[in-house]
mmCIF file of C-alpha atoms in Angstrom:
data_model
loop_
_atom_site.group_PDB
_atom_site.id
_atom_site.type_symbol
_atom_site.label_atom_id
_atom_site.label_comp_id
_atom_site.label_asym_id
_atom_site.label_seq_id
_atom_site.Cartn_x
_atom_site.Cartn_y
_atom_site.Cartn_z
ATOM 1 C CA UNK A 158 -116.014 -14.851 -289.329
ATOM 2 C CA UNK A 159 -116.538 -18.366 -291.128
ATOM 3 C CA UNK A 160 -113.930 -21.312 -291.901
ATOM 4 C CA UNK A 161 -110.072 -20.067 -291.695
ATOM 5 C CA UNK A 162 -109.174 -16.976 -290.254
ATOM 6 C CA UNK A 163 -106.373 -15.925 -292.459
ATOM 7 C CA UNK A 164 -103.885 -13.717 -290.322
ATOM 8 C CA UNK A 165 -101.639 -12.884 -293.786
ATOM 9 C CA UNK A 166 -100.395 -8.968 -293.471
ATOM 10 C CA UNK A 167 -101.465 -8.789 -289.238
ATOM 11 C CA UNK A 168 -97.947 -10.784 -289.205
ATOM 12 C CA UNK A 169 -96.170 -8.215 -290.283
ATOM 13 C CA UNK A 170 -97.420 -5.730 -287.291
ATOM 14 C CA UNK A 171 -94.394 -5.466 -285.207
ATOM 15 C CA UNK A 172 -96.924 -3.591 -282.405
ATOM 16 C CA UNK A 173 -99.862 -5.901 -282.289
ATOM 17 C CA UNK A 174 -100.133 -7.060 -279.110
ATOM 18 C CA UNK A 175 -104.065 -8.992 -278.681
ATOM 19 C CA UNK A 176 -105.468 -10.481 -280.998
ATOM 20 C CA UNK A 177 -108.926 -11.803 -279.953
ATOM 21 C CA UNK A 178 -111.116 -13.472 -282.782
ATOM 22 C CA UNK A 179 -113.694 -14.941 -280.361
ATOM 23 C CA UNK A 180 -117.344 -15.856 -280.873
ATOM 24 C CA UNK A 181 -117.246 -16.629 -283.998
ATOM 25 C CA UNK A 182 -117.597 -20.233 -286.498
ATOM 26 C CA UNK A 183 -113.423 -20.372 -286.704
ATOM 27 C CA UNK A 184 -112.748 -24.108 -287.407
ATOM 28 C CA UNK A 185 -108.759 -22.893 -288.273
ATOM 29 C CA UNK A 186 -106.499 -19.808 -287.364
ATOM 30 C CA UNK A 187 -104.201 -20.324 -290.634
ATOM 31 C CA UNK A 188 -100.188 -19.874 -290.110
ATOM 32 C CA UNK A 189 -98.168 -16.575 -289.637
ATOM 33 C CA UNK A 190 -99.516 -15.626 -286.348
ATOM 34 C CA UNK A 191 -98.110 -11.720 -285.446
ATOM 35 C CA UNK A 192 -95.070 -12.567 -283.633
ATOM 36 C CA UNK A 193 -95.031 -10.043 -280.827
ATOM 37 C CA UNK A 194 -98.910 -11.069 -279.619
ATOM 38 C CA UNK A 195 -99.030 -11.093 -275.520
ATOM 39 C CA UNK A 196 -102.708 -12.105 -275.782
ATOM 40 C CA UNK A 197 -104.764 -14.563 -278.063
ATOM 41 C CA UNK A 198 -108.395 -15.215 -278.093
ATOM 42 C CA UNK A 199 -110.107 -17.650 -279.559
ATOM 43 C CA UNK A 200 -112.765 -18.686 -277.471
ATOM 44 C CA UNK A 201 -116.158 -19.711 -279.226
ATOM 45 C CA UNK A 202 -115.207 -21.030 -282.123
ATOM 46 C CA UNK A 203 -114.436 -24.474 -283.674
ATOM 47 C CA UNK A 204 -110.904 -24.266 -283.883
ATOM 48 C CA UNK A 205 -109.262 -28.232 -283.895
ATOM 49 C CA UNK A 206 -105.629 -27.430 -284.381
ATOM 50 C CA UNK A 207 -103.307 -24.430 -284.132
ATOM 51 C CA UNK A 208 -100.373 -23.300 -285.778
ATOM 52 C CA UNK A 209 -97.167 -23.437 -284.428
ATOM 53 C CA UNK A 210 -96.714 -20.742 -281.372
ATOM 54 C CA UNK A 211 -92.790 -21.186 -280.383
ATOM 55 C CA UNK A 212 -92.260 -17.696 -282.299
ATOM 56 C CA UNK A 213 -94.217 -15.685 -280.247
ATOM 57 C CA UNK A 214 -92.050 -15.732 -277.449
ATOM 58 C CA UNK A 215 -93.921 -12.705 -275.320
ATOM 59 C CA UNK A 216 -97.495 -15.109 -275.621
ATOM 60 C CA UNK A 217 -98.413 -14.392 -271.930
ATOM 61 C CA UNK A 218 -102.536 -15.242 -272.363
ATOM 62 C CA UNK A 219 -104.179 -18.203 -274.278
ATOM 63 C CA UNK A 220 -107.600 -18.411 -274.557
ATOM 64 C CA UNK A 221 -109.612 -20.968 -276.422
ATOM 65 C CA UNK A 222 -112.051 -22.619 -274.545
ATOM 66 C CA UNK A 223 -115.397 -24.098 -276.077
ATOM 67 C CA UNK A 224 -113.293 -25.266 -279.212
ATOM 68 C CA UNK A 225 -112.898 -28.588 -280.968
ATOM 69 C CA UNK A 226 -108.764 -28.770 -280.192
ATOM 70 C CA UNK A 227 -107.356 -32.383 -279.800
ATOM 71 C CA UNK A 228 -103.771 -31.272 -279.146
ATOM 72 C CA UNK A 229 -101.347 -28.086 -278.895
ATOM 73 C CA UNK A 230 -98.246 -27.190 -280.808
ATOM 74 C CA UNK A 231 -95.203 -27.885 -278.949
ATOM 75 C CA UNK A 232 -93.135 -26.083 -277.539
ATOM 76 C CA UNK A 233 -95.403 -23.776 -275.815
ATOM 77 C CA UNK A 234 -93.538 -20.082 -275.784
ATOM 78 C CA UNK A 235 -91.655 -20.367 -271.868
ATOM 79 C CA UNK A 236 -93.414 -16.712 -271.437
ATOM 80 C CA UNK A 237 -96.962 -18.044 -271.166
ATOM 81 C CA UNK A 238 -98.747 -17.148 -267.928
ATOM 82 C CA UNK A 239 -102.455 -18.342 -268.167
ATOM 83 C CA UNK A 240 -103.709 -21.433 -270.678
ATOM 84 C CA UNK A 241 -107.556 -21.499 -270.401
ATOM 85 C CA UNK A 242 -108.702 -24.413 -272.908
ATOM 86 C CA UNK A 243 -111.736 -25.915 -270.870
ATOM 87 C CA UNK A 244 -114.065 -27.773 -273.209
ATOM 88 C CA UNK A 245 -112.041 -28.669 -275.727
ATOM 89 C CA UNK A 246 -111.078 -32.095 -277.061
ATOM 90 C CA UNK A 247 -107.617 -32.513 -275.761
ATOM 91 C CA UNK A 248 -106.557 -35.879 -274.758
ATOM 92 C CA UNK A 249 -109.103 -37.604 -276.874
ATOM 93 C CA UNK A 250 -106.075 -39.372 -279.289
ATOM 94 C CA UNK A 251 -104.800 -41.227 -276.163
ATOM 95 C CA UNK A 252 -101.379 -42.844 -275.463
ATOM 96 C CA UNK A 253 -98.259 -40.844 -274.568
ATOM 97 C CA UNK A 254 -98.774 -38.441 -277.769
ATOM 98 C CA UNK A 255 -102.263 -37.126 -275.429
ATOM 99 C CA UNK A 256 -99.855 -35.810 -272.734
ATOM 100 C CA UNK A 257 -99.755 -31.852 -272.506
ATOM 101 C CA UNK A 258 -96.052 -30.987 -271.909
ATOM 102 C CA UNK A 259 -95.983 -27.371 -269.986
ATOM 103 C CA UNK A 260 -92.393 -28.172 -268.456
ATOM 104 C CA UNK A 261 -91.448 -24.969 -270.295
ATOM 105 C CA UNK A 262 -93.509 -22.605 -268.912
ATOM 106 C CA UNK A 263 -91.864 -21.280 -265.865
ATOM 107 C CA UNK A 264 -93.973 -18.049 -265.829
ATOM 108 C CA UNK A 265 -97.017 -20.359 -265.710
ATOM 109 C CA UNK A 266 -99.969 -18.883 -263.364
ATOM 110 C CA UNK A 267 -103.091 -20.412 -264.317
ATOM 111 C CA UNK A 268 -103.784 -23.483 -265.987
ATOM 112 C CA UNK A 269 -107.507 -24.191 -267.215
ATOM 113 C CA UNK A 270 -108.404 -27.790 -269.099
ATOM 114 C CA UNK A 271 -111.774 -28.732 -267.814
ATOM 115 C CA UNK A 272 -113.920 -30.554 -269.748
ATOM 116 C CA UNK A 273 -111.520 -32.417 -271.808
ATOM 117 C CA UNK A 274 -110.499 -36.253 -272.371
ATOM 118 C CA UNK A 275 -107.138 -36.020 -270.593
ATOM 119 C CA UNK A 276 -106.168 -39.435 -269.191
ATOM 120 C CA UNK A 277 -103.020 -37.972 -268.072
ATOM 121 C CA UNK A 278 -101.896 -34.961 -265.781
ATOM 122 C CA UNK A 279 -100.499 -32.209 -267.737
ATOM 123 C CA UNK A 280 -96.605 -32.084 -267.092
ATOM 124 C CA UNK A 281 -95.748 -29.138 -265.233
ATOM 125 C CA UNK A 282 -92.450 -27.478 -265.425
ATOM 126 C CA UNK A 283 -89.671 -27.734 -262.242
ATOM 127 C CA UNK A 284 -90.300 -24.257 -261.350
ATOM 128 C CA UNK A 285 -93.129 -22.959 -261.473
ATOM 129 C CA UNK A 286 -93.245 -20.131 -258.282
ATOM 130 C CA UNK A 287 -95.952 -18.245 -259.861
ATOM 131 C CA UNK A 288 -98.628 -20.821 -260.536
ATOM 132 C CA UNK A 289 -101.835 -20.398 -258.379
ATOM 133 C CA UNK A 290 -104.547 -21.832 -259.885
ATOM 134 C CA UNK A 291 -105.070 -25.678 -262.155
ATOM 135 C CA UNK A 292 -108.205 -26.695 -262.810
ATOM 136 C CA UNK A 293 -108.516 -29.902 -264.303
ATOM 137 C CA UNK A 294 -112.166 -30.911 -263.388
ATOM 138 C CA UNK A 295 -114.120 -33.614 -265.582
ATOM 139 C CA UNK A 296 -111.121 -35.273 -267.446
ATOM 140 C CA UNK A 297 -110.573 -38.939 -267.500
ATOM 141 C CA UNK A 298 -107.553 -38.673 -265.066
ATOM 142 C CA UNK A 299 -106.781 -41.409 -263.064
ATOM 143 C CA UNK A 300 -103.072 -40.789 -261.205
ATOM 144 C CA UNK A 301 -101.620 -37.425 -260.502
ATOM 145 C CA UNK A 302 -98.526 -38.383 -258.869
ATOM 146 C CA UNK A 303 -96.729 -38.996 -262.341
ATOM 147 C CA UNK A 304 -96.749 -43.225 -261.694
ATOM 148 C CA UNK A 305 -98.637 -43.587 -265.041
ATOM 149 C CA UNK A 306 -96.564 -41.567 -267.166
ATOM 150 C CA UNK A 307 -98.138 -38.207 -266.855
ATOM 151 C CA UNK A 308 -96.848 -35.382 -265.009
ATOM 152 C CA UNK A 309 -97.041 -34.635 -261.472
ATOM 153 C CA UNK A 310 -99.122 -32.366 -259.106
ATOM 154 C CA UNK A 311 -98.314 -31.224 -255.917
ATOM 155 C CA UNK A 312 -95.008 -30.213 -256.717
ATOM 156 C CA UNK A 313 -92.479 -28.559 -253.995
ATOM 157 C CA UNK A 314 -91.621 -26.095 -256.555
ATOM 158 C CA UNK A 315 -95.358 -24.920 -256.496
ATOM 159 C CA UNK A 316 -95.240 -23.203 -253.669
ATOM 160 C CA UNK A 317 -97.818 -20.540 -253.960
ATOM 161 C CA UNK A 318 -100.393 -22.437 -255.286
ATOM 162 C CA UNK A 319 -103.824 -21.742 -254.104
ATOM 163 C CA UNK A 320 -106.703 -23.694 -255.638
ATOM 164 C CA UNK A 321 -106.495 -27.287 -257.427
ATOM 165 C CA UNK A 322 -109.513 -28.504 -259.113
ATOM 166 C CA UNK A 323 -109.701 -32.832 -259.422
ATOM 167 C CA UNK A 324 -113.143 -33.033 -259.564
ATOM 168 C CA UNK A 325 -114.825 -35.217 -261.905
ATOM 169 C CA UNK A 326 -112.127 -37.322 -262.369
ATOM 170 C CA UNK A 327 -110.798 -41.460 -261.865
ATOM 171 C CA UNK A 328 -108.554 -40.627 -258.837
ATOM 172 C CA UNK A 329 -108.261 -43.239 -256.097
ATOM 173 C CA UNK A 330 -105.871 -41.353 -253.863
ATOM 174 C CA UNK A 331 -104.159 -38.278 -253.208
ATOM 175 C CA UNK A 332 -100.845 -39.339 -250.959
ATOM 176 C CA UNK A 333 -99.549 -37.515 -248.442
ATOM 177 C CA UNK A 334 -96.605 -36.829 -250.530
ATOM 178 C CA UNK A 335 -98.259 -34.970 -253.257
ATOM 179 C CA UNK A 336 -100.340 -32.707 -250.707
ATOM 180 C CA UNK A 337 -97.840 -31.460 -248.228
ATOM 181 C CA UNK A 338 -95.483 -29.219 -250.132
ATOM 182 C CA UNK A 339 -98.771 -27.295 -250.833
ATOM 183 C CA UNK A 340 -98.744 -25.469 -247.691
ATOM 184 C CA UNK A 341 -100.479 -22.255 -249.666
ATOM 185 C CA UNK A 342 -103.540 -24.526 -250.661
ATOM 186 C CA UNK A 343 -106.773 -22.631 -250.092
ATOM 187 C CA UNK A 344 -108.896 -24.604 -251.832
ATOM 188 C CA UNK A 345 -109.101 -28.427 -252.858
ATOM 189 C CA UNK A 346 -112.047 -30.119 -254.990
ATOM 190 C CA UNK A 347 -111.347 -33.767 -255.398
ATOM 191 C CA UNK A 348 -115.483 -34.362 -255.759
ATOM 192 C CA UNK A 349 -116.506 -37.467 -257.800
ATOM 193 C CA UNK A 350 -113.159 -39.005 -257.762
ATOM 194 C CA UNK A 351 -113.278 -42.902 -256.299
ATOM 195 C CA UNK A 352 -111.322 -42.401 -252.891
ATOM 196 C CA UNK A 353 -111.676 -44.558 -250.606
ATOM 197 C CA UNK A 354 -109.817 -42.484 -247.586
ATOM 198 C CA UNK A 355 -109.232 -39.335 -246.212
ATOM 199 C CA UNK A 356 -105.386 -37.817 -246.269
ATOM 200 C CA UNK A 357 -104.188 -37.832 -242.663
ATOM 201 C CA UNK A 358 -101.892 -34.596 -244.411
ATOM 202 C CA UNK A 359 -105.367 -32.382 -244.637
ATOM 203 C CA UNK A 360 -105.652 -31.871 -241.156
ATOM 204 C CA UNK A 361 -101.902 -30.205 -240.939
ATOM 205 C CA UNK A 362 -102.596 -27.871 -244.135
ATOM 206 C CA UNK A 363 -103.407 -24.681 -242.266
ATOM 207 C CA UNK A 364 -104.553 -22.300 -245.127
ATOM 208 C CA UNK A 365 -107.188 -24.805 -246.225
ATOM 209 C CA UNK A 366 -110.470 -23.102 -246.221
ATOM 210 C CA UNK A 367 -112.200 -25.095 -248.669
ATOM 211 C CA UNK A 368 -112.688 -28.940 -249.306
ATOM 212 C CA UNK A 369 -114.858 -30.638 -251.295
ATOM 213 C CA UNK A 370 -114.819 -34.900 -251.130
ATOM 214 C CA UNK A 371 -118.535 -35.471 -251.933
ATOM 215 C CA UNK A 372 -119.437 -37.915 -254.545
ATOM 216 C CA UNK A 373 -117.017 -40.913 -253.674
ATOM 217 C CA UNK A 374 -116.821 -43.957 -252.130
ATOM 218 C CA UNK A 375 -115.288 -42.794 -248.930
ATOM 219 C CA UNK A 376 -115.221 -45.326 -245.603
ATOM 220 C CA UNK A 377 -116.683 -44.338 -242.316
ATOM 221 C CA UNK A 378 -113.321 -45.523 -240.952
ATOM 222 C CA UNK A 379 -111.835 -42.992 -243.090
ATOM 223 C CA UNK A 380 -113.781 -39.972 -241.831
ATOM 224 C CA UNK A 381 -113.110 -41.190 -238.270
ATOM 225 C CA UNK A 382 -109.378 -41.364 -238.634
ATOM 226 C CA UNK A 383 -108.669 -38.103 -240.379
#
């Protein structure tokens, strides 16, 4: 499939459920999604904008990473559970219009944007019991502790998160604030970031298993104080 994938009478197909149109040379997926789609995948393509989503309110799974998107169609449906859009272009307009608002989705699990332009931290929604996994590695993020405008990690209301990916960011500090609610943390990669200390908080998260702090300018003092 070439150009715009026209989804014309698949709206009217009350049981359709997934609709994956992957791997292909998509650079639109043309209005009139099918409303009662739990799944859509778009992966592979060149797809730069999408069409308005709010209708399908049982969306649980979007997929559409390695496209050419510079922004999503807000609102999100609340029912979404996993947004995978590494290696895109989102963020790349800048300003306050760049900011990815997911304070809807409460049934949020996984949230994917690697590889984009963001310059501000998605904004997450107040209750999101069910998340477990954002990756946000090699974005242009600088602050994830909402200061700047964007949204805020590290939430109390995140309580069963397991792995957060920073790496590849502008960070310059992850406060003791922002870390200690996550007492289900497994795994942290703040890699090639520009801290310059080590969270005295780390050493009292006891389901850490994995932490990766290479690439930045970390003191000795740091290290010996943590």
């Amino acid at each position: 499939l070439t150009g715009v994938f026209v989804a014309g009478g698949l709206a009217r197909l009350p049981t359709l459920t997934d609709l994956s149109v992957a791997h292909n040379r998509l650079t639109s997926l043309g209005p009139d999604l099918p409303a009662a789609m739990e799944k859509l995948n778009f992966a592979h393509n060149a797809v730069a904008e999408l069409p308005p989503l709010a209708h399908c309110k049982r969306l649980r799974e979007l997929l559409g990473e390695h496209n050419q998107l510079g922004a999503l169609p807000l609102p999100l449906p609340a029912s979404l559970a996993v947004l995978q859009l590494s290696r895109n272009k989102l963020g790349s307009g800048g300003g306050k219009s760049s900011l990815i608002d997911l304070s809807a989705c409460s049934q949020l699990e996984r949230v994917e944007l690697a590889d984009n332009a963001l310059v501000l931290c998605p904004l997450l929604p107040a209750d999101a019991p069910k998340l477990t996994r954002i990756v946000l590695s090699a974005n242009r993020i600088r602050h994830i502790d909402g200061t700047d405008g964007g949204g805020k990690i590290a939430l109390s209301f995140t309580p069963n998160l397991s792995e957060l990916f920073l790496d590849h960011n502008a960070i310059s500090e992850l406060s003791e604030a922002l870390l200690l609610p996550l007492t289900s943390l497994t795994s942290l990669d703040a890699s090639f970031n520009v801290l310059a200390d080590v969270p005295h908080v780390l050493g009292y998260m006891k389901s850490l298993r994995r932490l990766v702090l290479e690439g930045n300018p970390i003191r000795p003092s740091a290290l010996a104080h943590s």
